[in-house]
Coordinates of C-alpha atoms in Angstrom, one line a residue:
X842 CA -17.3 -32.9 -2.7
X843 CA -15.0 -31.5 0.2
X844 CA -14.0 -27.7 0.1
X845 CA -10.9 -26.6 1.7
X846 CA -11.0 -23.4 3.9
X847 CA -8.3 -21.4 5.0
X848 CA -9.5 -19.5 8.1
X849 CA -8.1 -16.3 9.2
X850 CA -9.6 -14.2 11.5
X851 CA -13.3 -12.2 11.8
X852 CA -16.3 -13.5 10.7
X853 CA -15.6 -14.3 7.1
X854 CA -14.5 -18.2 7.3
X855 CA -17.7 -18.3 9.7
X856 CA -19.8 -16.8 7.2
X857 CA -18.1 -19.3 4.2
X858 CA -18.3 -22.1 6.7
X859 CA -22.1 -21.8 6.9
X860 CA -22.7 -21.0 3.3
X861 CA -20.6 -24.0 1.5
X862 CA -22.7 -26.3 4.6
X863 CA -25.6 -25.2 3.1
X864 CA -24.9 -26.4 -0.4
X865 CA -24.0 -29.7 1.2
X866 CA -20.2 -29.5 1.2
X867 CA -18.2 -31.0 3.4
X868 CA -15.4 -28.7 4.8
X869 CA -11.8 -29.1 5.7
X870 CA -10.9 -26.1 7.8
X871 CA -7.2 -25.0 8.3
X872 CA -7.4 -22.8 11.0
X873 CA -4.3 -20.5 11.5
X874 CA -3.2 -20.7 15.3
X875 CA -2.2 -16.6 15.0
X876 CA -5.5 -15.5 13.5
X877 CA -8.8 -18.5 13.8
X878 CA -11.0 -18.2 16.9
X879 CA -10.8 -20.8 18.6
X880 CA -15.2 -20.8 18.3
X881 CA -14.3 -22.8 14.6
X882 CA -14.0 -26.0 16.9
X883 CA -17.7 -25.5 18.3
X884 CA -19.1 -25.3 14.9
X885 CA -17.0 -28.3 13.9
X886 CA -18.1 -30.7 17.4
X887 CA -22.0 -29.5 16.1
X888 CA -21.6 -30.3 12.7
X889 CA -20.4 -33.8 11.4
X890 CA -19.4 -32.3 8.2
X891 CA -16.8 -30.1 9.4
X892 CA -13.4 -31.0 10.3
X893 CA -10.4 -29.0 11.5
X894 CA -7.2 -28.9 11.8
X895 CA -4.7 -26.6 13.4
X896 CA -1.3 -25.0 12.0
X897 CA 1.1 -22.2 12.3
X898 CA 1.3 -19.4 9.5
X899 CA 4.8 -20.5 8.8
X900 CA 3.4 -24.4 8.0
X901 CA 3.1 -24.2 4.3
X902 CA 4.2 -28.2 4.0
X903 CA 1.8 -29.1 6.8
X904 CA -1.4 -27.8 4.9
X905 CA -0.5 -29.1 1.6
X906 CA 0.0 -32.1 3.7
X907 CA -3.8 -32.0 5.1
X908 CA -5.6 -31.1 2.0
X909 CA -4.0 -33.8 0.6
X910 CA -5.2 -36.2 3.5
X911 CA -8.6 -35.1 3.1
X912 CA -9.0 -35.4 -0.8
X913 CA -9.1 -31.6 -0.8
X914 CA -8.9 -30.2 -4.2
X915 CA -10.7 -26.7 -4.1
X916 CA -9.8 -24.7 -1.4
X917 CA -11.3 -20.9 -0.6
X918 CA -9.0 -18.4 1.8
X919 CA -11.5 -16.0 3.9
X920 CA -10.5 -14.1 6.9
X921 CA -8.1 -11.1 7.7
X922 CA -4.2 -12.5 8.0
X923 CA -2.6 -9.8 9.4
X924 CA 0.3 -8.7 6.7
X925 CA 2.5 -7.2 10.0
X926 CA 3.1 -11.6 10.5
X927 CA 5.7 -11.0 8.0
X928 CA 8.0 -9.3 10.5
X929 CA 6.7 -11.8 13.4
X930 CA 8.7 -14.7 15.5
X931 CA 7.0 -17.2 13.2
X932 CA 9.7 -19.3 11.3
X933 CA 8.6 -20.3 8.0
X934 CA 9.0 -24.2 6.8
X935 CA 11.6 -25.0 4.2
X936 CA 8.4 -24.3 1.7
X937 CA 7.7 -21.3 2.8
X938 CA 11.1 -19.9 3.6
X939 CA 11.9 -20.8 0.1
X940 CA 8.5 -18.9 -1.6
X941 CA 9.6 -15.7 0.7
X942 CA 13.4 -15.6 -0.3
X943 CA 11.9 -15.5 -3.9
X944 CA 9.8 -12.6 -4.0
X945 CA 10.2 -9.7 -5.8
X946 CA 8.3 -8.0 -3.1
X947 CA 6.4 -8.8 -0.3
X948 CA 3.4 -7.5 -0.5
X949 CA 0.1 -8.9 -0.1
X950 CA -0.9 -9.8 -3.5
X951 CA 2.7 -11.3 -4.1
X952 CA 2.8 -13.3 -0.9
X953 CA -1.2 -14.9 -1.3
X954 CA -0.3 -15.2 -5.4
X955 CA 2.9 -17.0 -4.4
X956 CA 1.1 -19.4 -2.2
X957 CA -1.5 -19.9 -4.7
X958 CA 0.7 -20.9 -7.0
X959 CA 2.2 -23.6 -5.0
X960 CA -1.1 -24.7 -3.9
X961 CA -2.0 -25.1 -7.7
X962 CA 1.6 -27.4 -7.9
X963 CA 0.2 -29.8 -5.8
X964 CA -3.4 -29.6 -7.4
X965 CA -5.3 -27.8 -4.9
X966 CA -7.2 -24.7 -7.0
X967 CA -7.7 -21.5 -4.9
X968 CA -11.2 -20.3 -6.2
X969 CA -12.7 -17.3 -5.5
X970 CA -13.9 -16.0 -1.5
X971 CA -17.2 -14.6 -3.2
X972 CA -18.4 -17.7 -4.3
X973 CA -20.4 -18.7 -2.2
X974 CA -21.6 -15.4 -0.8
X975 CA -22.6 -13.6 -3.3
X976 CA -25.5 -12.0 -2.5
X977 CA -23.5 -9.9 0.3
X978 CA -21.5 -7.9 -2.2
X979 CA -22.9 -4.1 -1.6
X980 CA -24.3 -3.1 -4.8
X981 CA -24.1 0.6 -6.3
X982 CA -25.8 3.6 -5.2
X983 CA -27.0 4.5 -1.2
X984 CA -27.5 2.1 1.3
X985 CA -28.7 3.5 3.9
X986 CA -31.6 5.9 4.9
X987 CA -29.3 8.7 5.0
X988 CA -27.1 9.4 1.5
X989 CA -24.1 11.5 1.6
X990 CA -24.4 15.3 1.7
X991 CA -23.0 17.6 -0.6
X992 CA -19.6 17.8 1.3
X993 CA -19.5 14.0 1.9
X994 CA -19.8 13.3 -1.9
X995 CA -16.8 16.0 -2.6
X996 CA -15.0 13.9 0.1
X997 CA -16.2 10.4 -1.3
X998 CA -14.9 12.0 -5.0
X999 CA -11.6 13.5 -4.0
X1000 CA -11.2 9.6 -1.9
X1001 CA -11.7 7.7 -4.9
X1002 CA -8.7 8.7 -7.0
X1003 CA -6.4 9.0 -3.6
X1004 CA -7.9 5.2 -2.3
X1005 CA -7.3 3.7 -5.9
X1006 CA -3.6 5.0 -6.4
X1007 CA -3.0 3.6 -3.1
X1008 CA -4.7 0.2 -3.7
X1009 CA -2.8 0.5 -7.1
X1010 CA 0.7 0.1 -5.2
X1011 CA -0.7 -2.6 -2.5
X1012 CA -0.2 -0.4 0.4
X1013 CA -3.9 -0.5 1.5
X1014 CA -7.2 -0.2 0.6
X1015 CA -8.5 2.8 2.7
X1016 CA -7.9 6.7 3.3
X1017 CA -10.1 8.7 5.3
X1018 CA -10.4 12.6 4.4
X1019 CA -11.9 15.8 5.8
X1020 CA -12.7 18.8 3.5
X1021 CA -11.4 16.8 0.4
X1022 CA -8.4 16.7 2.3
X1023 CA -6.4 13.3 2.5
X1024 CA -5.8 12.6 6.8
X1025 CA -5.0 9.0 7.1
X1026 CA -4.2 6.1 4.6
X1027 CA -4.4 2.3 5.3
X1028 CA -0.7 0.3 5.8
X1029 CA -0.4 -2.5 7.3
X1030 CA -2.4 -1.8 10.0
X1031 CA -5.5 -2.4 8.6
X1032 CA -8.9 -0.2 8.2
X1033 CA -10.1 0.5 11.6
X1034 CA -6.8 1.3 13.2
X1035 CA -6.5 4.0 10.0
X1036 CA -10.3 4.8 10.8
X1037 CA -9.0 5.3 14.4
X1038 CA -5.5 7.0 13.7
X1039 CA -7.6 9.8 12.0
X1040 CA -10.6 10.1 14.5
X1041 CA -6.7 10.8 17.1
X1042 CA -5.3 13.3 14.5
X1043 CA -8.7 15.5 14.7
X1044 CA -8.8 15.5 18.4
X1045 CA -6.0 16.5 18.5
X1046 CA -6.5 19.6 16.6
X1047 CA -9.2 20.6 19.4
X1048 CA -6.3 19.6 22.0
X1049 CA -3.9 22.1 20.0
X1050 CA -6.7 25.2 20.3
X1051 CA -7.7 24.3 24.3
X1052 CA -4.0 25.1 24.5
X1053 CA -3.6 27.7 22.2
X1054 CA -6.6 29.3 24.2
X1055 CA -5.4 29.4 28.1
X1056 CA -1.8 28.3 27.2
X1057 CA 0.2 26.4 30.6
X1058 CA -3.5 25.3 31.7
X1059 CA -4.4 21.6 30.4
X1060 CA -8.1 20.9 29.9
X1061 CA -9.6 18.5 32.4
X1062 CA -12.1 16.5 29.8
X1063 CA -12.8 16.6 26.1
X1064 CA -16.3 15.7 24.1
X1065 CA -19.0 17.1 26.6
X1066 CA -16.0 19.7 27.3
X1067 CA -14.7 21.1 30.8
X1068 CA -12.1 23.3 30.5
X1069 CA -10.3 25.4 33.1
X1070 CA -9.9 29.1 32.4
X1071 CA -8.3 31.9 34.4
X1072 CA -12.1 32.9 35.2
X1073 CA -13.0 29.2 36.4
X1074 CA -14.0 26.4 35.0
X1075 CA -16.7 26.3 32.2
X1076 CA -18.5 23.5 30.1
X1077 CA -19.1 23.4 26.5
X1078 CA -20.2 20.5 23.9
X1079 CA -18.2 20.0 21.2
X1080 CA -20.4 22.2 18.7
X1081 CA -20.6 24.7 20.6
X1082 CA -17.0 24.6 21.3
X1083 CA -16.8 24.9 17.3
X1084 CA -18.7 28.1 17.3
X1085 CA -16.4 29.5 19.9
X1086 CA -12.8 28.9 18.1
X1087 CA -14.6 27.7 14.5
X1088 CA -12.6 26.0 12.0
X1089 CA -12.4 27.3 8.3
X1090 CA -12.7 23.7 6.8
X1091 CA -15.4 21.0 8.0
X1092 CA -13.8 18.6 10.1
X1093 CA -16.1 15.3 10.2
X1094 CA -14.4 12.4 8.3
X1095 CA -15.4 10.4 5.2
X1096 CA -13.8 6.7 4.9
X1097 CA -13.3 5.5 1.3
X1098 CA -12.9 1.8 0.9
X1099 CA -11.9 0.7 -2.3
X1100 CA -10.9 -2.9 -4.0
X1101 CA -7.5 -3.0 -6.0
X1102 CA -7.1 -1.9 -10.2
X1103 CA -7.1 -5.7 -10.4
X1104 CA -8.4 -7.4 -7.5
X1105 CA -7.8 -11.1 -7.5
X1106 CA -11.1 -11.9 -5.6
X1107 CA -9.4 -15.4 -4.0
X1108 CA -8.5 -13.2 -1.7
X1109 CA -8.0 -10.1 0.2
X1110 CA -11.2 -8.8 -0.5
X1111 CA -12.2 -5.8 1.2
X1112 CA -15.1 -6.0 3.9
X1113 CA -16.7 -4.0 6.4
X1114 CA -19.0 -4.9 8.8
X1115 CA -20.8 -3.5 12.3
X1116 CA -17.2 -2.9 13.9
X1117 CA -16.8 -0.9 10.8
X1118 CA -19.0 1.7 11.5
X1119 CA -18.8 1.8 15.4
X1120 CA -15.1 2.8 14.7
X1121 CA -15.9 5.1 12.4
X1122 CA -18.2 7.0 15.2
X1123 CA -15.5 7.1 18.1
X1124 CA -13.6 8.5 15.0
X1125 CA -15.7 11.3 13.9
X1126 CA -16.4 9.7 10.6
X1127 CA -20.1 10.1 9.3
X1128 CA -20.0 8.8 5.6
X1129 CA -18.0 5.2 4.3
X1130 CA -17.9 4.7 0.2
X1131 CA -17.2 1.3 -0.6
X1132 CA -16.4 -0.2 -3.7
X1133 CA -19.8 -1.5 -5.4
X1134 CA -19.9 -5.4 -6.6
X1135 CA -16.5 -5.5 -5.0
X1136 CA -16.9 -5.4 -1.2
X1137 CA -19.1 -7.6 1.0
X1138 CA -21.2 -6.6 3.8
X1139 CA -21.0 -9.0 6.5
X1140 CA -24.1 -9.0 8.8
X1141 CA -25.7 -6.6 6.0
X1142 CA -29.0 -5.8 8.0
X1143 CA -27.5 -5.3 11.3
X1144 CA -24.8 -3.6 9.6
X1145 CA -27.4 -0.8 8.1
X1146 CA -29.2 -0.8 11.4
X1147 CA -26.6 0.3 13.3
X1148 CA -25.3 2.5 10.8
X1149 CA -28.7 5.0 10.5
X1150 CA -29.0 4.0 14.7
X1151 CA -24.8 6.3 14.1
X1152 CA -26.2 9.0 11.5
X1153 CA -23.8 7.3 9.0
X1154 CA -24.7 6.9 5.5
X1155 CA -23.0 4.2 3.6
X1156 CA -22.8 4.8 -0.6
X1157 CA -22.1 2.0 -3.2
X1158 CA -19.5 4.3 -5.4
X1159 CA -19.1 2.6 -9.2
X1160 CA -15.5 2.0 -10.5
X1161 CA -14.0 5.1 -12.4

């Protein structure tokens, strides 16, 4: 049997690619020119049982076309596509042009169902990107050495019902908060870039006091802290920084991750991985709920290595 994959970008259609091998199935990849690194065509020139085949995001016609060619009839999406593409250069085929023009709106869930549907048309199913990698969904409860302190699980609380009106709407599937307070949510720009907008927005705070403290005089560096004071320069860490100008409300961030009210697991599935967490310490962050039985853990072990190796504890959090 052959199994279609449409490859976006990450590690996921990697991941798929070697798990459907090791069942035995022959793959047809579809690797999207915008978003599939280009390391797809190693593992196919290794691997007799791999073929791919390279189109634009607007060539709709082209990969019916190739499934077709191949004797596709199951096909599994897996890989970020970047939802800002809508508002790219790329010109849609008269398939896709037509599916766009018909939306209601043109979110994620209506553009992938919309394609699924036509895929189903031309009898190609779109299963599910979990099925063949199960075992990497995070399960409930803690995951790492370290579980959530008292303020991280107030955080991890208050995020839930913020994270799953959001995902309700298809806006995104992330907010990060501080003292049960919400500081960033996830658009279009995807989870580390929130992760990293937040991590900005509380610098930027200790930027604000630096000023308010010896205001016309700029600080010279920030983290292991020199700053220049009518008295000369002195040197601080950030903690003790804290004591000097402390804040009334706790400050370190806690990133809640969370799958849709009714996720359609063919795609879009939420995932985190290494890069995940090594964002989440240049932010600040230092605790990451994710949705158990409905979020997969790429690399898990080297995932919750480096996680611990950061002082961040990650928490399997149970639908509400």
């Amino acid at each position: 049997m052959k199994l279609g994959l449409i490859a976006g970008n990450g590690r996921f259609p990697f991941l798929l690619l070697d798990a459907a091998r090791a069942q035995g199935l022959a793959v047809t990849v579809a690797a999207i020119r915008e978003e599939t690194d280009v390391e797809i065509e190693q593992r196919a020139a290794a691997d007799a049982g791999i073929s791919v085949h390279w189109l634009s995001l607007g060539e709709l016609s082209r990969l019916i076309a190739i499934f077709h060619k191949e004797g596709v009839t199951r096909a599994v999406m897996a890989g970020q596509v970047k939802h800002k593409q809508i508002f790219s250069s790329i010109r849609p085929d008269w398939r896709l042009a037509k599916l766009l023009l018909n939306l209601r709106t043109r979110n994620t869930d209506m553009l992938l169902g919309a394609v699924a549907k036509v895929l189903s048309d031309e009898g190609i199913e779109l299963i599910s990107s979990t099925a063949f990698l199960e075992p990497l969904l995070a399960r409930e409860g803690v995951l790492t050495e370290r579980a959530p302190d008292e303020e991280e699980r107030k955080n991890i609380e208050y995020g839930l019902g913020v994270a799953q009106a959001v995902a309700a709407f298809d806006i995104g599937q992330t907010v990060v908060v501080a003292a049960q307070a919400c500081v960033a949510v996830e658009a279009m720009e995807g989870t580390d870039a929130a992760i990293e907008r937040a991590g900005a927005l509380m610098r930027s705070l200790d930027r604000d006091e630096g000023e308010a403290d010896f205001p016309g005089l700029k600080s010279e560096t920030w983290g292991t802290r020199t700053e220049t004071s009518p008295q000369g320069p002195r040197t601080w860490g950030t903690q003790d920084r804290g004591a000097d100008t402390a804040s009334t409300l706790a400050r370190k961030l806690t990133v809640v991750k969370v799958a849709k009210p009714n996720q359609d697991m063919r795609f879009d599935v939420p995932v985190i991985g290494v890069r995940t967490v090594e964002t989440m310490a240049r932010a600040g962050a230092t605790c990451l709920s994710v949705e158990a039985g409905r979020t997969l853990l790429f690399d898990r072990d080297a995932l919750l290595e480096r996680a611990g190796a950061l002082g961040i504890a990650i928490f399997g959090s149970a639908r509400g």
